[in-house]
Amino acid sequence: MVRRTILALFASLTLLGGALLAPAATAAPESKSSVAAWSGWEDLGGVIVTGPAVSSWSANRLDVFGTGTDNAMWHKWWDGARWSAWESLGGVIVGNPAAVSWGPNRIDTFARGTDNALWHKWWNGSSWSGWESLGGVIVSGPAVSSWSANRLDVFAAGTDNAMWHKWWNGSSWSGWESLGGVIVGNPAAVSWGPNRIDTFARGTDNALWHKWWNGSSWSGWESLGGVIVSGPAVSSWSANRLDVFAAGTDNAMWHKAWNGSSWSGWESLGGVIVGNPAAVSWGPNRIDTFARGTNNALWHKWWS
């Protein structure tokens, strides 16, 4: 498979905020060592014009998406032994795409279209769907999470800069609901268990902000501080574990973690990155992060 570029289309929404980090160069994908540590940065090549998105549907499987120079969405994957070439998934998209998996061999991707609506394309295990419009008017790229099979929660900034939410319950799409806040750029979202969602965004103060669903209601927005210059990315490798990434004022990628009882400080993971990073976990104590480098290639750094 070959290239990259992404599809245009998206819908009405509003958001809040936070700030930190960016990528550079070194290493390749693997797992398990007796002492967990961060790899260096590895260059996966290609030419992307946005930050990437990533999902995983099984152990040691990674699917990465980005917008190509033709503004189509492009796809590159790790099958456990090697990286594929880039393949075009067509479309004309604006900004970063988003991706999630809710089961084996299933991927759902989302993007903002040139009409500012939300668009959706999915892999069913044997083939890619076409692009479908989910309407709305959004002014950022989307974020997506899943807390069970056939469940999708999508987030984006609306024309009022609040964060907006739309979900799939297994049989139909909801309308859009406002979650308030005033956010800058793309939000991020992850689920670490049934009926749990954690969302993050950069605020107008360039700090990192957090809002979560506990199964019955949404929290308010809480500031996690820092100074970030990109939208955040988030992953979770176990219940009540969160790892958040963003570009700092030095354009390095920075990391902040929740261990179940408290937040860490910010740590620099180095590199020089452009725009939003992406992150996913495919197993306990494993994190894979991706970013666009200053050479417009895709870069990869992992924790194992």
PDB file of C-alpha atoms in Angstrom:
ATOM      1  CA  MET A   1       0.000   0.000   0.000  1.00  0.00           C
ATOM      2  CA  VAL A   2       1.249   3.574  -0.672  1.00  0.00           C
ATOM      3  CA  ARG A   3       0.773   7.455   0.008  1.00  0.00           C
ATOM      4  CA  ARG A   4      -1.236   9.895   2.130  1.00  0.00           C
ATOM      5  CA  THR A   5      -3.833  12.666   2.095  1.00  0.00           C
ATOM      6  CA  ILE A   6      -7.319  13.066   3.727  1.00  0.00           C
ATOM      7  CA  LEU A   7     -11.045  13.856   3.167  1.00  0.00           C
ATOM      8  CA  ALA A   8     -13.036  17.040   3.838  1.00  0.00           C
ATOM      9  CA  LEU A   9     -16.237  17.422   5.874  1.00  0.00           C
ATOM     10  CA  PHE A  10     -17.515  18.271   9.556  1.00  0.00           C
ATOM     11  CA  ALA A  11     -20.169  19.699  12.105  1.00  0.00           C
ATOM     12  CA  SER A  12     -21.190  22.368  14.803  1.00  0.00           C
ATOM     13  CA  LEU A  13     -19.394  22.323  18.155  1.00  0.00           C
ATOM     14  CA  THR A  14     -17.563  24.230  21.120  1.00  0.00           C
ATOM     15  CA  LEU A  15     -14.469  23.723  23.517  1.00  0.00           C
ATOM     16  CA  LEU A  16     -11.846  24.523  26.490  1.00  0.00           C
ATOM     17  CA  GLY A  17      -8.058  24.357  27.115  1.00  0.00           C
ATOM     18  CA  GLY A  18      -4.398  23.347  28.088  1.00  0.00           C
ATOM     19  CA  ALA A  19      -0.624  23.589  26.926  1.00  0.00           C
ATOM     20  CA  LEU A  20       2.905  21.763  26.381  1.00  0.00           C
ATOM     21  CA  LEU A  21       5.334  19.782  23.643  1.00  0.00           C
ATOM     22  CA  ALA A  22       6.888  18.351  20.022  1.00  0.00           C
ATOM     23  CA  PRO A  23       9.014  15.426  17.872  1.00  0.00           C
ATOM     24  CA  ALA A  24      12.586  14.629  16.493  1.00  0.00           C
ATOM     25  CA  ALA A  25      14.485  11.381  15.455  1.00  0.00           C
ATOM     26  CA  THR A  26      15.479   7.756  16.482  1.00  0.00           C
ATOM     27  CA  ALA A  27      14.339   3.975  17.000  1.00  0.00           C
ATOM     28  CA  ALA A  28      11.622   1.378  15.822  1.00  0.00           C
ATOM     29  CA  PRO A  29       8.587  -0.625  17.175  1.00  0.00           C
ATOM     30  CA  GLU A  30       8.822  -3.546  19.595  1.00  0.00           C
ATOM     31  CA  SER A  31       7.572  -4.472  23.050  1.00  0.00           C
ATOM     32  CA  LYS A  32       8.415  -6.116  26.361  1.00  0.00           C
ATOM     33  CA  SER A  33      11.539  -5.559  28.337  1.00  0.00           C
ATOM     34  CA  SER A  34      12.045  -6.197  32.040  1.00  0.00           C
ATOM     35  CA  VAL A  35      12.485  -2.480  32.699  1.00  0.00           C
ATOM     36  CA  ALA A  36      10.041  -0.195  30.913  1.00  0.00           C
ATOM     37  CA  ALA A  37      11.584   2.796  29.155  1.00  0.00           C
ATOM     38  CA  TRP A  38      11.021   5.210  26.281  1.00  0.00           C
ATOM     39  CA  SER A  39      12.540   4.438  22.884  1.00  0.00           C
ATOM     40  CA  GLY A  40      14.192   7.086  20.783  1.00  0.00           C
ATOM     41  CA  TRP A  41      12.294   8.633  17.885  1.00  0.00           C
ATOM     42  CA  GLU A  42      12.097   6.612  14.628  1.00  0.00           C
ATOM     43  CA  ASP A  43      11.368   8.114  11.229  1.00  0.00           C
ATOM     44  CA  LEU A  44       8.589   6.239   9.366  1.00  0.00           C
ATOM     45  CA  GLY A  45       8.830   8.441   6.298  1.00  0.00           C
ATOM     46  CA  GLY A  46       6.036   9.701   4.121  1.00  0.00           C
ATOM     47  CA  VAL A  47       4.872  13.265   3.649  1.00  0.00           C
ATOM     48  CA  ILE A  48       1.951  14.310   5.824  1.00  0.00           C
ATOM     49  CA  VAL A  49       0.506  17.784   6.160  1.00  0.00           C
ATOM     50  CA  THR A  50      -1.290  17.290   9.494  1.00  0.00           C
ATOM     51  CA  GLY A  51      -0.681  15.561  12.767  1.00  0.00           C
ATOM     52  CA  PRO A  52      -1.437  11.809  12.670  1.00  0.00           C
ATOM     53  CA  ALA A  53      -4.134   9.636  14.257  1.00  0.00           C
ATOM     54  CA  VAL A  54      -3.620   6.087  15.537  1.00  0.00           C
ATOM     55  CA  SER A  55      -5.692   3.106  16.662  1.00  0.00           C
ATOM     56  CA  SER A  56      -5.020  -0.508  17.645  1.00  0.00           C
ATOM     57  CA  TRP A  57      -7.355  -3.504  17.354  1.00  0.00           C
ATOM     58  CA  SER A  58      -5.071  -6.166  18.876  1.00  0.00           C
ATOM     59  CA  ALA A  59      -1.754  -6.707  20.627  1.00  0.00           C
ATOM     60  CA  ASN A  60       1.162  -5.430  18.535  1.00  0.00           C
ATOM     61  CA  ARG A  61      -1.134  -3.964  15.859  1.00  0.00           C
ATOM     62  CA  LEU A  62      -1.040  -0.283  14.920  1.00  0.00           C
ATOM     63  CA  ASP A  63      -3.000   1.654  12.287  1.00  0.00           C
ATOM     64  CA  VAL A  64      -1.817   5.213  11.617  1.00  0.00           C
ATOM     65  CA  PHE A  65      -3.647   7.843   9.556  1.00  0.00           C
ATOM     66  CA  GLY A  66      -2.656  11.261   8.236  1.00  0.00           C
ATOM     67  CA  THR A  67      -3.528  13.830   5.615  1.00  0.00           C
ATOM     68  CA  GLY A  68      -1.417  13.751   2.489  1.00  0.00           C
ATOM     69  CA  THR A  69      -0.348  16.550   0.180  1.00  0.00           C
ATOM     70  CA  ASP A  70      -3.464  15.791  -1.897  1.00  0.00           C
ATOM     71  CA  ASN A  71      -5.644  16.329   1.225  1.00  0.00           C
ATOM     72  CA  ALA A  72      -6.782  12.724   1.101  1.00  0.00           C
ATOM     73  CA  MET A  73      -6.503  10.482   4.158  1.00  0.00           C
ATOM     74  CA  TRP A  74      -3.578   8.063   4.087  1.00  0.00           C
ATOM     75  CA  HIS A  75      -3.034   4.882   6.098  1.00  0.00           C
ATOM     76  CA  LYS A  76       0.063   2.972   7.269  1.00  0.00           C
ATOM     77  CA  TRP A  77       0.045  -0.043   9.602  1.00  0.00           C
ATOM     78  CA  TRP A  78       2.269  -2.250  11.744  1.00  0.00           C
ATOM     79  CA  ASP A  79       1.273  -5.946  11.617  1.00  0.00           C
ATOM     80  CA  GLY A  80       3.510  -7.105  14.451  1.00  0.00           C
ATOM     81  CA  ALA A  81       6.537  -7.699  12.245  1.00  0.00           C
ATOM     82  CA  ARG A  82       6.842  -4.843   9.752  1.00  0.00           C
ATOM     83  CA  TRP A  83       5.409  -1.535   8.589  1.00  0.00           C
ATOM     84  CA  SER A  84       3.286  -1.385   5.436  1.00  0.00           C
ATOM     85  CA  ALA A  85       3.687   1.254   2.773  1.00  0.00           C
ATOM     86  CA  TRP A  86       1.195   4.139   2.769  1.00  0.00           C
ATOM     87  CA  GLU A  87      -2.225   3.605   1.127  1.00  0.00           C
ATOM     88  CA  SER A  88      -4.686   6.313   0.148  1.00  0.00           C
ATOM     89  CA  LEU A  89      -8.186   6.130   1.643  1.00  0.00           C
ATOM     90  CA  GLY A  90      -9.377   9.020  -0.482  1.00  0.00           C
ATOM     91  CA  GLY A  91     -11.580  11.886   0.536  1.00  0.00           C
ATOM     92  CA  VAL A  92     -10.715  15.537   0.945  1.00  0.00           C
ATOM     93  CA  ILE A  93     -10.185  16.313   4.594  1.00  0.00           C
ATOM     94  CA  VAL A  94      -9.263  19.350   6.650  1.00  0.00           C
ATOM     95  CA  GLY A  95      -6.849  19.008   9.555  1.00  0.00           C
ATOM     96  CA  ASN A  96      -6.122  15.948  11.677  1.00  0.00           C
ATOM     97  CA  PRO A  97      -8.231  12.808  11.335  1.00  0.00           C
ATOM     98  CA  ALA A  98      -9.211  10.648  14.337  1.00  0.00           C
ATOM     99  CA  ALA A  99      -9.338   6.857  14.727  1.00  0.00           C
ATOM    100  CA  VAL A 100     -10.455   4.204  17.207  1.00  0.00           C
ATOM    101  CA  SER A 101     -11.073   0.453  17.352  1.00  0.00           C
ATOM    102  CA  TRP A 102     -13.895  -1.150  19.347  1.00  0.00           C
ATOM    103  CA  GLY A 103     -13.064  -4.763  18.477  1.00  0.00           C
ATOM    104  CA  PRO A 104     -10.787  -7.149  16.561  1.00  0.00           C
ATOM    105  CA  ASN A 105     -10.215  -6.062  12.944  1.00  0.00           C
ATOM    106  CA  ARG A 106     -12.515  -3.032  13.308  1.00  0.00           C
ATOM    107  CA  ILE A 107     -11.438   0.597  12.787  1.00  0.00           C
ATOM    108  CA  ASP A 108     -13.562   3.753  12.730  1.00  0.00           C
ATOM    109  CA  THR A 109     -12.004   6.947  11.359  1.00  0.00           C
ATOM    110  CA  PHE A 110     -13.383  10.487  11.393  1.00  0.00           C
ATOM    111  CA  ALA A 111     -12.388  13.777   9.797  1.00  0.00           C
ATOM    112  CA  ARG A 112     -13.565  17.303   9.151  1.00  0.00           C
ATOM    113  CA  GLY A 113     -14.571  17.860   5.548  1.00  0.00           C
ATOM    114  CA  THR A 114     -14.225  20.916   3.353  1.00  0.00           C
ATOM    115  CA  ASP A 115     -17.887  21.617   4.198  1.00  0.00           C
ATOM    116  CA  ASN A 116     -16.917  21.672   7.923  1.00  0.00           C
ATOM    117  CA  ALA A 117     -19.131  18.668   8.590  1.00  0.00           C
ATOM    118  CA  LEU A 118     -17.998  15.511  10.387  1.00  0.00           C
ATOM    119  CA  TRP A 119     -17.190  12.599   8.083  1.00  0.00           C
ATOM    120  CA  HIS A 120     -16.835   8.900   8.910  1.00  0.00           C
ATOM    121  CA  LYS A 121     -15.092   5.958   7.189  1.00  0.00           C
ATOM    122  CA  TRP A 122     -14.648   2.479   8.683  1.00  0.00           C
ATOM    123  CA  TRP A 123     -12.913  -0.866   8.193  1.00  0.00           C
ATOM    124  CA  ASN A 124     -15.180  -3.888   8.819  1.00  0.00           C
ATOM    125  CA  GLY A 125     -12.488  -6.561   8.748  1.00  0.00           C
ATOM    126  CA  SER A 126     -12.463  -7.094   4.996  1.00  0.00           C
ATOM    127  CA  SER A 127     -12.973  -3.735   3.273  1.00  0.00           C
ATOM    128  CA  TRP A 128     -13.188   0.020   3.765  1.00  0.00           C
ATOM    129  CA  SER A 129     -16.561   1.767   3.594  1.00  0.00           C
ATOM    130  CA  GLY A 130     -17.056   4.928   1.606  1.00  0.00           C
ATOM    131  CA  TRP A 131     -17.112   8.255   3.420  1.00  0.00           C
ATOM    132  CA  GLU A 132     -20.394   9.156   5.140  1.00  0.00           C
ATOM    133  CA  SER A 133     -21.354  12.635   6.301  1.00  0.00           C
ATOM    134  CA  LEU A 134     -22.516  12.942   9.896  1.00  0.00           C
ATOM    135  CA  GLY A 135     -23.319  16.616   9.455  1.00  0.00           C
ATOM    136  CA  GLY A 136     -22.753  19.397  11.920  1.00  0.00           C
ATOM    137  CA  VAL A 137     -20.419  22.363  11.676  1.00  0.00           C
ATOM    138  CA  ILE A 138     -17.072  21.874  13.354  1.00  0.00           C
ATOM    139  CA  VAL A 139     -14.045  24.138  13.444  1.00  0.00           C
ATOM    140  CA  SER A 140     -11.448  21.586  14.573  1.00  0.00           C
ATOM    141  CA  GLY A 141     -10.455  18.072  13.769  1.00  0.00           C
ATOM    142  CA  PRO A 142     -12.426  15.467  15.752  1.00  0.00           C
ATOM    143  CA  ALA A 143     -11.474  13.137  18.585  1.00  0.00           C
ATOM    144  CA  VAL A 144     -13.035   9.719  19.167  1.00  0.00           C
ATOM    145  CA  SER A 145     -13.185   7.073  21.894  1.00  0.00           C
ATOM    146  CA  SER A 146     -15.027   3.796  22.463  1.00  0.00           C
ATOM    147  CA  TRP A 147     -16.005   2.197  25.781  1.00  0.00           C
ATOM    148  CA  SER A 148     -17.621  -0.978  24.415  1.00  0.00           C
ATOM    149  CA  ALA A 149     -18.278  -2.954  21.246  1.00  0.00           C
ATOM    150  CA  ASN A 150     -20.180  -0.886  18.682  1.00  0.00           C
ATOM    151  CA  ARG A 151     -20.032   2.284  20.818  1.00  0.00           C
ATOM    152  CA  LEU A 152     -18.456   5.502  19.516  1.00  0.00           C
ATOM    153  CA  ASP A 153     -18.139   8.936  21.152  1.00  0.00           C
ATOM    154  CA  VAL A 154     -16.929  11.776  18.906  1.00  0.00           C
ATOM    155  CA  PHE A 155     -15.853  15.243  20.061  1.00  0.00           C
ATOM    156  CA  ALA A 156     -14.972  18.466  18.235  1.00  0.00           C
ATOM    157  CA  ALA A 157     -14.918  22.230  18.641  1.00  0.00           C
ATOM    158  CA  GLY A 158     -17.994  24.056  17.408  1.00  0.00           C
ATOM    159  CA  THR A 159     -18.366  27.509  15.934  1.00  0.00           C
ATOM    160  CA  ASP A 160     -18.710  28.844  19.516  1.00  0.00           C
ATOM    161  CA  ASN A 161     -15.368  27.174  20.396  1.00  0.00           C
ATOM    162  CA  ALA A 162     -17.109  24.957  22.920  1.00  0.00           C
ATOM    163  CA  MET A 163     -16.567  21.191  22.793  1.00  0.00           C
ATOM    164  CA  TRP A 164     -19.386  19.264  21.175  1.00  0.00           C
ATOM    165  CA  HIS A 165     -20.246  15.564  21.439  1.00  0.00           C
ATOM    166  CA  LYS A 166     -21.997  13.094  19.146  1.00  0.00           C
ATOM    167  CA  TRP A 167     -22.296   9.351  19.799  1.00  0.00           C
ATOM    168  CA  TRP A 168     -23.236   6.049  18.168  1.00  0.00           C
ATOM    169  CA  ASN A 169     -25.146   3.669  20.484  1.00  0.00           C
ATOM    170  CA  GLY A 170     -24.919   0.600  18.271  1.00  0.00           C
ATOM    171  CA  SER A 171     -27.962   1.387  16.148  1.00  0.00           C
ATOM    172  CA  SER A 172     -28.170   5.142  15.567  1.00  0.00           C
ATOM    173  CA  TRP A 173     -26.311   8.440  15.879  1.00  0.00           C
ATOM    174  CA  SER A 174     -27.329  11.019  18.471  1.00  0.00           C
ATOM    175  CA  GLY A 175     -27.615  14.707  17.730  1.00  0.00           C
ATOM    176  CA  TRP A 176     -24.819  17.028  18.828  1.00  0.00           C
ATOM    177  CA  GLU A 177     -24.646  18.136  22.467  1.00  0.00           C
ATOM    178  CA  SER A 178     -22.529  20.983  23.827  1.00  0.00           C
ATOM    179  CA  LEU A 179     -20.100  20.159  26.637  1.00  0.00           C
ATOM    180  CA  GLY A 180     -19.189  23.813  27.066  1.00  0.00           C
ATOM    181  CA  GLY A 181     -15.775  25.283  27.610  1.00  0.00           C
ATOM    182  CA  VAL A 182     -13.708  27.359  25.243  1.00  0.00           C
ATOM    183  CA  ILE A 183     -11.141  25.198  23.544  1.00  0.00           C
ATOM    184  CA  VAL A 184      -8.337  25.792  21.078  1.00  0.00           C
ATOM    185  CA  GLY A 185      -7.778  23.252  18.305  1.00  0.00           C
ATOM    186  CA  ASN A 186      -8.466  19.540  18.422  1.00  0.00           C
ATOM    187  CA  PRO A 187      -9.617  17.843  21.621  1.00  0.00           C
ATOM    188  CA  ALA A 188      -8.535  14.314  22.637  1.00  0.00           C
ATOM    189  CA  ALA A 189     -10.540  11.434  24.124  1.00  0.00           C
ATOM    190  CA  VAL A 190     -10.035   7.951  25.552  1.00  0.00           C
ATOM    191  CA  SER A 191     -11.955   5.324  27.526  1.00  0.00           C
ATOM    192  CA  TRP A 192     -10.354   3.098  30.180  1.00  0.00           C
ATOM    193  CA  GLY A 193     -13.482   1.114  31.026  1.00  0.00           C
ATOM    194  CA  PRO A 194     -17.218   0.601  30.435  1.00  0.00           C
ATOM    195  CA  ASN A 195     -19.181   3.868  30.423  1.00  0.00           C
ATOM    196  CA  ARG A 196     -16.067   5.958  31.181  1.00  0.00           C
ATOM    197  CA  ILE A 197     -14.681   8.723  28.932  1.00  0.00           C
ATOM    198  CA  ASP A 198     -11.852  11.179  29.589  1.00  0.00           C
ATOM    199  CA  THR A 199     -11.512  14.182  27.281  1.00  0.00           C
ATOM    200  CA  PHE A 200      -8.733  16.769  27.104  1.00  0.00           C
ATOM    201  CA  ALA A 201      -8.247  20.060  25.297  1.00  0.00           C
ATOM    202  CA  ARG A 202      -5.982  23.066  25.091  1.00  0.00           C
ATOM    203  CA  GLY A 203      -7.549  26.139  26.659  1.00  0.00           C
ATOM    204  CA  THR A 204      -7.301  29.779  25.688  1.00  0.00           C
ATOM    205  CA  ASP A 205      -4.690  30.077  28.475  1.00  0.00           C
ATOM    206  CA  ASN A 206      -2.633  27.366  26.684  1.00  0.00           C
ATOM    207  CA  ALA A 207      -3.029  25.050  29.676  1.00  0.00           C
ATOM    208  CA  LEU A 208      -4.267  21.451  29.457  1.00  0.00           C
ATOM    209  CA  TRP A 209      -7.910  21.004  30.467  1.00  0.00           C
ATOM    210  CA  HIS A 210      -9.770  17.811  31.400  1.00  0.00           C
ATOM    211  CA  LYS A 211     -13.451  16.816  31.438  1.00  0.00           C
ATOM    212  CA  TRP A 212     -14.795  13.303  32.050  1.00  0.00           C
ATOM    213  CA  TRP A 213     -17.931  11.149  31.943  1.00  0.00           C
ATOM    214  CA  ASN A 214     -18.325   8.857  34.986  1.00  0.00           C
ATOM    215  CA  GLY A 215     -21.188   6.767  33.662  1.00  0.00           C
ATOM    216  CA  SER A 216     -23.984   9.072  34.772  1.00  0.00           C
ATOM    217  CA  SER A 217     -22.863  12.678  34.321  1.00  0.00           C
ATOM    218  CA  TRP A 218     -20.162  14.961  32.928  1.00  0.00           C
ATOM    219  CA  SER A 219     -17.707  16.659  35.257  1.00  0.00           C
ATOM    220  CA  GLY A 220     -16.861  20.320  34.941  1.00  0.00           C
ATOM    221  CA  TRP A 221     -13.634  21.319  33.234  1.00  0.00           C
ATOM    222  CA  GLU A 222     -10.491  21.090  35.367  1.00  0.00           C
ATOM    223  CA  SER A 223      -7.177  22.761  34.564  1.00  0.00           C
ATOM    224  CA  LEU A 224      -4.105  20.528  34.605  1.00  0.00           C
ATOM    225  CA  GLY A 225      -1.794  23.457  33.950  1.00  0.00           C
ATOM    226  CA  GLY A 226       1.250  23.522  31.732  1.00  0.00           C
ATOM    227  CA  VAL A 227       1.821  25.556  28.610  1.00  0.00           C
ATOM    228  CA  ILE A 228       1.121  23.636  25.429  1.00  0.00           C
ATOM    229  CA  VAL A 229       1.222  24.795  21.835  1.00  0.00           C
ATOM    230  CA  SER A 230      -0.737  21.926  20.243  1.00  0.00           C
ATOM    231  CA  GLY A 231      -3.864  19.985  20.933  1.00  0.00           C
ATOM    232  CA  PRO A 232      -3.286  17.013  23.261  1.00  0.00           C
ATOM    233  CA  ALA A 233      -3.263  13.258  22.639  1.00  0.00           C
ATOM    234  CA  VAL A 234      -4.237  10.652  25.237  1.00  0.00           C
ATOM    235  CA  SER A 235      -3.988   6.888  25.726  1.00  0.00           C
ATOM    236  CA  SER A 236      -4.798   4.416  28.507  1.00  0.00           C
ATOM    237  CA  TRP A 237      -3.159   1.034  29.179  1.00  0.00           C
ATOM    238  CA  SER A 238      -5.261   0.003  32.195  1.00  0.00           C
ATOM    239  CA  ALA A 239      -8.242   0.980  34.328  1.00  0.00           C
ATOM    240  CA  ASN A 240      -7.811   4.450  35.832  1.00  0.00           C
ATOM    241  CA  ARG A 241      -4.555   5.094  33.934  1.00  0.00           C
ATOM    242  CA  LEU A 242      -4.137   8.076  31.597  1.00  0.00           C
ATOM    243  CA  ASP A 243      -1.132   9.256  29.583  1.00  0.00           C
ATOM    244  CA  VAL A 244      -1.427  12.685  27.947  1.00  0.00           C
ATOM    245  CA  PHE A 245       0.952  14.136  25.345  1.00  0.00           C
ATOM    246  CA  ALA A 246       1.324  17.574  23.737  1.00  0.00           C
ATOM    247  CA  ALA A 247       3.849  19.870  22.108  1.00  0.00           C
ATOM    248  CA  GLY A 248       5.513  22.348  24.438  1.00  0.00           C
ATOM    249  CA  THR A 249       6.816  25.828  23.780  1.00  0.00           C
ATOM    250  CA  ASP A 250      10.132  24.221  22.782  1.00  0.00           C
ATOM    251  CA  ASN A 251       8.245  22.068  20.211  1.00  0.00           C
ATOM    252  CA  ALA A 252       9.336  18.922  22.019  1.00  0.00           C
ATOM    253  CA  MET A 253       6.708  16.351  23.016  1.00  0.00           C
ATOM    254  CA  TRP A 254       5.716  16.465  26.669  1.00  0.00           C
ATOM    255  CA  HIS A 255       3.996  13.833  28.808  1.00  0.00           C
ATOM    256  CA  LYS A 256       1.768  13.968  31.894  1.00  0.00           C
ATOM    257  CA  ALA A 257       0.278  10.847  33.538  1.00  0.00           C
ATOM    258  CA  TRP A 258      -2.542   9.920  35.955  1.00  0.00           C
ATOM    259  CA  ASN A 259      -1.699   6.825  38.044  1.00  0.00           C
ATOM    260  CA  GLY A 260      -5.128   6.311  39.576  1.00  0.00           C
ATOM    261  CA  SER A 261      -4.657   8.715  42.470  1.00  0.00           C
ATOM    262  CA  SER A 262      -2.618  11.716  41.317  1.00  0.00           C
ATOM    263  CA  TRP A 263      -1.233  13.531  38.290  1.00  0.00           C
ATOM    264  CA  SER A 264       2.486  13.534  37.550  1.00  0.00           C
ATOM    265  CA  GLY A 265       4.350  16.654  36.575  1.00  0.00           C
ATOM    266  CA  TRP A 266       5.202  17.238  32.932  1.00  0.00           C
ATOM    267  CA  GLU A 267       8.202  15.389  31.468  1.00  0.00           C
ATOM    268  CA  SER A 268       9.898  16.142  28.173  1.00  0.00           C
ATOM    269  CA  LEU A 269      10.155  13.298  25.652  1.00  0.00           C
ATOM    270  CA  GLY A 270      12.278  15.395  23.319  1.00  0.00           C
ATOM    271  CA  GLY A 271      12.040  15.644  19.572  1.00  0.00           C
ATOM    272  CA  VAL A 272      10.830  18.549  17.502  1.00  0.00           C
ATOM    273  CA  ILE A 273       7.238  18.006  16.464  1.00  0.00           C
ATOM    274  CA  VAL A 274       4.750  19.909  14.337  1.00  0.00           C
ATOM    275  CA  GLY A 275       1.106  20.025  15.435  1.00  0.00           C
ATOM    276  CA  ASN A 276      -0.810  17.480  17.471  1.00  0.00           C
ATOM    277  CA  PRO A 277       0.785  14.158  18.426  1.00  0.00           C
ATOM    278  CA  ALA A 278      -1.196  10.881  18.581  1.00  0.00           C
ATOM    279  CA  ALA A 279      -1.089   8.036  21.116  1.00  0.00           C
ATOM    280  CA  VAL A 280      -2.497   4.555  21.682  1.00  0.00           C
ATOM    281  CA  SER A 281      -1.944   1.546  23.934  1.00  0.00           C
ATOM    282  CA  TRP A 282      -2.290  -2.066  22.768  1.00  0.00           C
ATOM    283  CA  GLY A 283      -1.433  -3.718  26.097  1.00  0.00           C
ATOM    284  CA  PRO A 284      -0.436  -3.235  29.750  1.00  0.00           C
ATOM    285  CA  ASN A 285       2.437  -0.767  30.201  1.00  0.00           C
ATOM    286  CA  ARG A 286       2.719  -0.192  26.442  1.00  0.00           C
ATOM    287  CA  ILE A 287       2.256   3.170  24.697  1.00  0.00           C
ATOM    288  CA  ASP A 288       2.908   4.095  21.070  1.00  0.00           C
ATOM    289  CA  THR A 289       3.096   7.785  20.165  1.00  0.00           C
ATOM    290  CA  PHE A 290       3.319   9.402  16.734  1.00  0.00           C
ATOM    291  CA  ALA A 291       3.931  12.914  15.458  1.00  0.00           C
ATOM    292  CA  ARG A 292       4.673  14.904  12.343  1.00  0.00           C
ATOM    293  CA  GLY A 293       8.294  16.007  12.202  1.00  0.00           C
ATOM    294  CA  THR A 294       9.801  19.179  10.796  1.00  0.00           C
ATOM    295  CA  ASN A 295      10.558  17.146   7.640  1.00  0.00           C
ATOM    296  CA  ASN A 296       6.792  16.380   7.329  1.00  0.00           C
ATOM    297  CA  ALA A 297       7.487  12.672   7.840  1.00  0.00           C
ATOM    298  CA  LEU A 298       5.738  10.466  10.407  1.00  0.00           C
ATOM    299  CA  TRP A 299       7.766   9.852  13.575  1.00  0.00           C
ATOM    300  CA  HIS A 300       7.255   7.163  16.224  1.00  0.00           C
ATOM    301  CA  LYS A 301       8.286   6.837  19.883  1.00  0.00           C
ATOM    302  CA  TRP A 302       7.110   4.113  22.278  1.00  0.00           C
ATOM    303  CA  TRP A 303       7.111   3.072  25.922  1.00  0.00           C
ATOM    304  CA  SER A 304       7.588  -0.612  26.792  1.00  0.00           C
TER     305      SER A 304
END
